[in-house]
Short mmCIF file of the C-alpha atoms (twelve columns), coordinates in Angstrom:
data_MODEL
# 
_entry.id   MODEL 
# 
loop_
_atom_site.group_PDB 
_atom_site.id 
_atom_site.type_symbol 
_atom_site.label_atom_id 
_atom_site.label_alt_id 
_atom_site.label_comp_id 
_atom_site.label_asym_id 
_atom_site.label_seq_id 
_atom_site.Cartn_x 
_atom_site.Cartn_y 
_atom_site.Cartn_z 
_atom_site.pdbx_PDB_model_num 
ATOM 1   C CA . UNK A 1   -11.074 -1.838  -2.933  1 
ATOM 2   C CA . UNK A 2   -8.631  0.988   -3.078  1 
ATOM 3   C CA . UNK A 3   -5.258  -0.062  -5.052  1 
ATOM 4   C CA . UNK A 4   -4.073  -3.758  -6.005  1 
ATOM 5   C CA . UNK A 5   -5.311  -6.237  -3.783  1 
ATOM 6   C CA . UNK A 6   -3.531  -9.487  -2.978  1 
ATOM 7   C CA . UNK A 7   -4.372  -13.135 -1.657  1 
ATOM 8   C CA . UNK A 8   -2.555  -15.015 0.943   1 
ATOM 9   C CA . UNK A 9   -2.788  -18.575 0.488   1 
ATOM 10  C CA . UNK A 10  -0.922  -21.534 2.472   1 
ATOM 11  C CA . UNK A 11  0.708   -23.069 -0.754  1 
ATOM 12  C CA . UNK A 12  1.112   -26.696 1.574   1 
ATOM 13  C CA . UNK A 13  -2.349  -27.301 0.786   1 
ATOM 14  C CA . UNK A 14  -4.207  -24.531 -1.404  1 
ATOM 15  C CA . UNK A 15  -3.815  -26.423 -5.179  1 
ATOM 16  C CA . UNK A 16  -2.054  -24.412 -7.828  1 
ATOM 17  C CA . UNK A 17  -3.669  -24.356 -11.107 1 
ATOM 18  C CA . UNK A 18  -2.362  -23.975 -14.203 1 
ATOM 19  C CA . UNK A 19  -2.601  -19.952 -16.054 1 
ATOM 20  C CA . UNK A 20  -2.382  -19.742 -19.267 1 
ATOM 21  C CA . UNK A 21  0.004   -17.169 -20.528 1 
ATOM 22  C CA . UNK A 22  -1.467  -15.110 -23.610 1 
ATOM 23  C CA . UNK A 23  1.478   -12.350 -24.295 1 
ATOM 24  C CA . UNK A 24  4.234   -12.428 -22.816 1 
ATOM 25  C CA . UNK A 25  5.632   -16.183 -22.503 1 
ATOM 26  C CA . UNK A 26  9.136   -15.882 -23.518 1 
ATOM 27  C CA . UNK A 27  9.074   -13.114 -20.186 1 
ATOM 28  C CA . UNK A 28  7.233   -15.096 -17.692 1 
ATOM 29  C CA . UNK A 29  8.011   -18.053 -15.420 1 
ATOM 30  C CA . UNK A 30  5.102   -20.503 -16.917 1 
ATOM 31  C CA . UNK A 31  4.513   -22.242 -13.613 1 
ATOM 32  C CA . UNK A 32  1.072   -23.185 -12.189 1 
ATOM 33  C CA . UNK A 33  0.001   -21.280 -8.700  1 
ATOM 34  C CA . UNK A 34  -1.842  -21.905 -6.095  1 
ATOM 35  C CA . UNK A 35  -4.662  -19.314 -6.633  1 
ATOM 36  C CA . UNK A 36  -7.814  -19.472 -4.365  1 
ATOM 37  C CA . UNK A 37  -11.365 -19.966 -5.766  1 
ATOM 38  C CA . UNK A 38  -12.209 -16.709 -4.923  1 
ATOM 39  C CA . UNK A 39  -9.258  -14.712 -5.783  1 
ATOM 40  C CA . UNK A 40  -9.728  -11.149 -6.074  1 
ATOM 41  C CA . UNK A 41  -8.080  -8.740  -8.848  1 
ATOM 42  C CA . UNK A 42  -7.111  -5.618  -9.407  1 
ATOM 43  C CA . UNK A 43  -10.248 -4.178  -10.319 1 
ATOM 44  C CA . UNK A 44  -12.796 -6.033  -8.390  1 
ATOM 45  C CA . UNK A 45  -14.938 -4.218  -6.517  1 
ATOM 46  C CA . UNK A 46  -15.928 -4.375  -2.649  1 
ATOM 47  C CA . UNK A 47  -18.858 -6.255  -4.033  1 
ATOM 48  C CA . UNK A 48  -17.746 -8.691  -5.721  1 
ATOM 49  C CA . UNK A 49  -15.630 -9.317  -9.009  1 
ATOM 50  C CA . UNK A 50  -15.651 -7.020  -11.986 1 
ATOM 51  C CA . UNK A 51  -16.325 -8.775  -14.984 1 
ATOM 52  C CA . UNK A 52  -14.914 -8.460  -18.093 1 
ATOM 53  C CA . UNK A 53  -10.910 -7.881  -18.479 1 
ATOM 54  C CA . UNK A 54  -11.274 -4.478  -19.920 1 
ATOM 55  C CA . UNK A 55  -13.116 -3.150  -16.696 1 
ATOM 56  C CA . UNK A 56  -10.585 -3.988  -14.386 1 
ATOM 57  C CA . UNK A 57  -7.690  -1.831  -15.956 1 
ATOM 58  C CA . UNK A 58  -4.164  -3.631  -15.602 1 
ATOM 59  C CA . UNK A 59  -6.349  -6.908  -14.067 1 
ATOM 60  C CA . UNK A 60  -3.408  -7.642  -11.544 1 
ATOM 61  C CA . UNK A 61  -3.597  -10.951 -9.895  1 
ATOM 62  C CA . UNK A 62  -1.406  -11.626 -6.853  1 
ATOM 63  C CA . UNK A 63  -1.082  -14.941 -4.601  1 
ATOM 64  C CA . UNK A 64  1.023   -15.103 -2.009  1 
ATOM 65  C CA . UNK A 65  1.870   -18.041 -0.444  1 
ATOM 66  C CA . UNK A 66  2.667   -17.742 3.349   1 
ATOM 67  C CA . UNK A 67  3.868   -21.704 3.662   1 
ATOM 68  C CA . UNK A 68  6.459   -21.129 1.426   1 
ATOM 69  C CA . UNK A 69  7.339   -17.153 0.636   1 
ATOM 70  C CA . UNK A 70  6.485   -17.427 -2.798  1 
ATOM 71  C CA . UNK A 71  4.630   -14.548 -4.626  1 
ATOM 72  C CA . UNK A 72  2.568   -15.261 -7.823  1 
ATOM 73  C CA . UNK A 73  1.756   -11.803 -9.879  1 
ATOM 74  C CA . UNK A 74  -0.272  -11.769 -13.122 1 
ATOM 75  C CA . UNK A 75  -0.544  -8.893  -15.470 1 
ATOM 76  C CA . UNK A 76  -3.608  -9.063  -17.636 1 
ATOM 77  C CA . UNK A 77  -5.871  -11.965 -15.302 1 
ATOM 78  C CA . UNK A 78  -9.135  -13.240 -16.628 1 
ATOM 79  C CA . UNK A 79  -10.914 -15.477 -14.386 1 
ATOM 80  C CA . UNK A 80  -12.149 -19.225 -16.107 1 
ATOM 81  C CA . UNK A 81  -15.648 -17.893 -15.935 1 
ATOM 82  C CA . UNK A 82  -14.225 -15.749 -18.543 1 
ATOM 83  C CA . UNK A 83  -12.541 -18.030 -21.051 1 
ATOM 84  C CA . UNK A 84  -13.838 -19.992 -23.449 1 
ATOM 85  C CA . UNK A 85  -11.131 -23.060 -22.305 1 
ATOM 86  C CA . UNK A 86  -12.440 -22.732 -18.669 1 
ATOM 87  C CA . UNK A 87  -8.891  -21.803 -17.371 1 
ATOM 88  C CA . UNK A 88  -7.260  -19.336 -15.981 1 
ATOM 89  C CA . UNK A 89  -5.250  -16.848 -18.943 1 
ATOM 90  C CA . UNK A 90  -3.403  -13.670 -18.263 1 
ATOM 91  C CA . UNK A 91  -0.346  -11.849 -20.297 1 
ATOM 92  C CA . UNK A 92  2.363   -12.489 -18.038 1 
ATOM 93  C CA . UNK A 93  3.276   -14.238 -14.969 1 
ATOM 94  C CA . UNK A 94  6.304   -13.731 -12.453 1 
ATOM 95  C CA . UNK A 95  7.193   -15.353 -9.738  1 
ATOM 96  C CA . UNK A 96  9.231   -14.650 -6.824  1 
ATOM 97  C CA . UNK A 97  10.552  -16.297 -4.092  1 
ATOM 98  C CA . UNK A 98  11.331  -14.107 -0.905  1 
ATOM 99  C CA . UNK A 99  13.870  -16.241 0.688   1 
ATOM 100 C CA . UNK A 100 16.345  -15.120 -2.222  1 
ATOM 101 C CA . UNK A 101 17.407  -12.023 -3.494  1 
ATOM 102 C CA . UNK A 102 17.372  -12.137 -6.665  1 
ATOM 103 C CA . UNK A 103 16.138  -10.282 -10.154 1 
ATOM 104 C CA . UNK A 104 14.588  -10.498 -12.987 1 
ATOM 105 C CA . UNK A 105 17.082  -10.767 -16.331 1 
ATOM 106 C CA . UNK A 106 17.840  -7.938  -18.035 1 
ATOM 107 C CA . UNK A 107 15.288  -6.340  -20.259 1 
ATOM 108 C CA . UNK A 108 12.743  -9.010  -19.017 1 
ATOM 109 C CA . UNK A 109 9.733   -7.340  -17.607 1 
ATOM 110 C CA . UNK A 110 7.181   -8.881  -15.100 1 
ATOM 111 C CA . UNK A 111 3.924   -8.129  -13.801 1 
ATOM 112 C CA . UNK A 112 5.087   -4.950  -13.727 1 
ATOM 113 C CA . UNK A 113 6.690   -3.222  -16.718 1 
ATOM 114 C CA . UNK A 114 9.632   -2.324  -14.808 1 
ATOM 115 C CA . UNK A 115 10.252  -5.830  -14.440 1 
ATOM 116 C CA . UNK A 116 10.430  -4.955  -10.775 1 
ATOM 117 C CA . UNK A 117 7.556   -7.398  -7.937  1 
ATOM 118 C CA . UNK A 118 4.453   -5.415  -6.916  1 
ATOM 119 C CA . UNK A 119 3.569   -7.134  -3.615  1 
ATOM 120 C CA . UNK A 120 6.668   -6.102  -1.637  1 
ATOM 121 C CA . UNK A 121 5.953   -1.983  -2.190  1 
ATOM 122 C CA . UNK A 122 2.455   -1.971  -1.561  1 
ATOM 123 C CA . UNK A 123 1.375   0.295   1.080   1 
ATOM 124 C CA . UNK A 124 -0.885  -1.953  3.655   1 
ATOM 125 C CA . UNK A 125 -3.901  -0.432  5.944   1 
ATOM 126 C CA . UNK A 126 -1.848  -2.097  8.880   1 
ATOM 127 C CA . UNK A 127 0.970   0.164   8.064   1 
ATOM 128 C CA . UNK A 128 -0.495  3.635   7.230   1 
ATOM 129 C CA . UNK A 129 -2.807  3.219   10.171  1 
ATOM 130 C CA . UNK A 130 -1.696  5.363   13.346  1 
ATOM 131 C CA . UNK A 131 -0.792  2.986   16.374  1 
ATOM 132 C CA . UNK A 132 -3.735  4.278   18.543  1 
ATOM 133 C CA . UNK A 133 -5.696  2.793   15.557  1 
ATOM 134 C CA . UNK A 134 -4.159  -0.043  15.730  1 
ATOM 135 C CA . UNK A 135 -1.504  0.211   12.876  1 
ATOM 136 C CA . UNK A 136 1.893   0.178   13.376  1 
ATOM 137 C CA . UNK A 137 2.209   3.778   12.338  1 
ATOM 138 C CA . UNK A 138 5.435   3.948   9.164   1 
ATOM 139 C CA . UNK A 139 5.653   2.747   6.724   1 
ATOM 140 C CA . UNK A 140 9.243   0.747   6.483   1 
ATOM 141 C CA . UNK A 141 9.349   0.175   3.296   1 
ATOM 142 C CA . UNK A 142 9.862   1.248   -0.712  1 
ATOM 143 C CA . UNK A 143 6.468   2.310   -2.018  1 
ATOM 144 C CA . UNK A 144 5.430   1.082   -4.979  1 
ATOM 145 C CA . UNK A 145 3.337   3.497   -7.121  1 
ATOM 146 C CA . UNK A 146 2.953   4.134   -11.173 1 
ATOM 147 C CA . UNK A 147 2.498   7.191   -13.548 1 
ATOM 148 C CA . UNK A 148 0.789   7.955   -17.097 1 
ATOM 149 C CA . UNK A 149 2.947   5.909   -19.833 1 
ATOM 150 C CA . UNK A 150 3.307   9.474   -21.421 1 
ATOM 151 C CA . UNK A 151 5.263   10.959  -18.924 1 
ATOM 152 C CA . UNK A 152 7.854   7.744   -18.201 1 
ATOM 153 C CA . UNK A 153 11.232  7.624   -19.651 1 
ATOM 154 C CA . UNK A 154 11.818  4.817   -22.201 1 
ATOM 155 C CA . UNK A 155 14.858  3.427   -20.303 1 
ATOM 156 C CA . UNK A 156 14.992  1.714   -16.639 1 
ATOM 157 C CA . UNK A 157 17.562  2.284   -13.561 1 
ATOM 158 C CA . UNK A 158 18.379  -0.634  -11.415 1 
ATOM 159 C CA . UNK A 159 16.766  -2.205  -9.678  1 
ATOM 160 C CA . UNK A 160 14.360  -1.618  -12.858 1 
ATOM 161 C CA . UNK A 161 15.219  -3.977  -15.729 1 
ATOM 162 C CA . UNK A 162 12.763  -3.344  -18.365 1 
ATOM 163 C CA . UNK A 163 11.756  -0.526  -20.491 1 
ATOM 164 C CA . UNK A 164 8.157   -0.109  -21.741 1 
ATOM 165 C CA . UNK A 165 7.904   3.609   -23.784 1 
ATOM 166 C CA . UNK A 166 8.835   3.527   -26.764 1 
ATOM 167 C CA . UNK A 167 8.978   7.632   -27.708 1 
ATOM 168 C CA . UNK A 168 9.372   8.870   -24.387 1 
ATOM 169 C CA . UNK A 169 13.302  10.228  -24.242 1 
ATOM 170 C CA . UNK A 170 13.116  13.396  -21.988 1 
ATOM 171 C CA . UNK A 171 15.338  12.926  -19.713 1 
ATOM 172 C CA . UNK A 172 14.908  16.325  -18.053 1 
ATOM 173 C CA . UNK A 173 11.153  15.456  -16.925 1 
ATOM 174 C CA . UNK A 174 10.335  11.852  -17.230 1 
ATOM 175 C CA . UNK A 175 12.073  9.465   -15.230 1 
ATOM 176 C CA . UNK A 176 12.768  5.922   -15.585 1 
ATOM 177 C CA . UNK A 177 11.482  2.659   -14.768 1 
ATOM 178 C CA . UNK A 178 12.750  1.673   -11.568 1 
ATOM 179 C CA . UNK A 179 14.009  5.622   -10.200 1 
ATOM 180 C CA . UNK A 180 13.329  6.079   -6.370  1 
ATOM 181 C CA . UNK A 181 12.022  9.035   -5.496  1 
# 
C-alpha cells in the first residue's frame, strides 16, 4: 500500500464501535464508527497490518460509509489488539458528512492538522489510470498531499482552519495550511 488507504463500509448494517480518543478530545467529534474487523491503516502493509503505532507513521484510519455519506478519519489509530482496554484508541477523530457543506470551527484541527478531511483529495488508482486501462483518465478533483513540518507556515488559509508549527513564520517560502497550489 502506496499512500493512506481507506475502508468503505455500508454503515446500515456494519456496527460502529466505540474509539477512544487519547489527545485531542476537546477537537474531535467523540462518536462511535462503524469500522470493519479488518480495517486497514495508514501504514499497513500489502501483507497484512503493521504492528505497533510507531511503525505506521501518522496511523490514519478512514471509514467511509457508502449507506449514509459519512466519513470517519482517525489520526493516531491503534488497533484493540494493541491496547491494554481491548478497544479501539487514536488522538483525534473527525467526522464528516458529505451531504453538507460544511467546516470544521475555527482553529479546530482534524485528522488532518489543517483541520481540512483527507478522504475527499486522495488521488484513487481508478482516477490516475489511463481509460484504455480502464481508469477514467483525470483526475477531477483537489489533491490532497503534505510536506515536512519544517518547511509549513505556522498560520492556515481557508479552507484550512488550523495551524500546527509553532516557529515556522517565513512567509516568503513556507506556505500555509490549507494554500492550493
Amino acid at each position: 500500500l502506496y499512500g493512506i488507504p481507506y475502508n468503505v463500509v455500508h454503515g446500515n448494517t456494519q456496527p460502529k464501535v466505540h474509539v477512544v480518543i487519547d489527545q485531542y478530545a476537546s477537537e474531535s467529534d467523540l462518536e462511535d464508527a462503524p469500522i470493519p474487523a479488518n480495517a486497514v491503516l495508514e501504514g499497513d502493509m500489502q501483507d497484512g497490518p503493521t504492528v505497533g503505532l510507531s511503525n505506521r507513521g501518522d496511523s490514519h484510519l478512514i471509514v467511509y460509509d457508502e449507506d449514509n455519506n459519512v466519513v470517519y478519519e482517525f489520526f493516531a489509530a491503534s488497533r484493540p489488539s494493541e491496547n491494554s482496554d481491548g478497544q479501539w484508541h487514536a488522538a483525534a477523530e473527525a467526522v464528516w458528512n458529505l451531504n453538507t457543506d460544511t467546516f470544521r470551527q475555527l482553529g479546530e484541527g482534524s485528522a488532518d492538522a489543517a483541520g481540512l478531511p483527507i478522504l475527499p483529495g486522495l488521488v484513487r488508482p481508478d482516477e490516475a489510470l489511463p481509460v484504455s486501462q480502464g481508469g477514467q483518465g483525470a483526475i477531477d478533483h483537489a489533491i490532497r498531499f503534505t510536506l515536512e513540518n519544517n518547511i509549513i507556515l505556522n498560520q492556515f488559509l481557508y479552507p484550512g482552519n488550523h495551524a500546527a508549527n509553532p516557529g515556522n513564520t517565513d512567509t516568503s517560502d513556507e506556505p500555509a495550511m490549507g494554500t492550493r497550489f
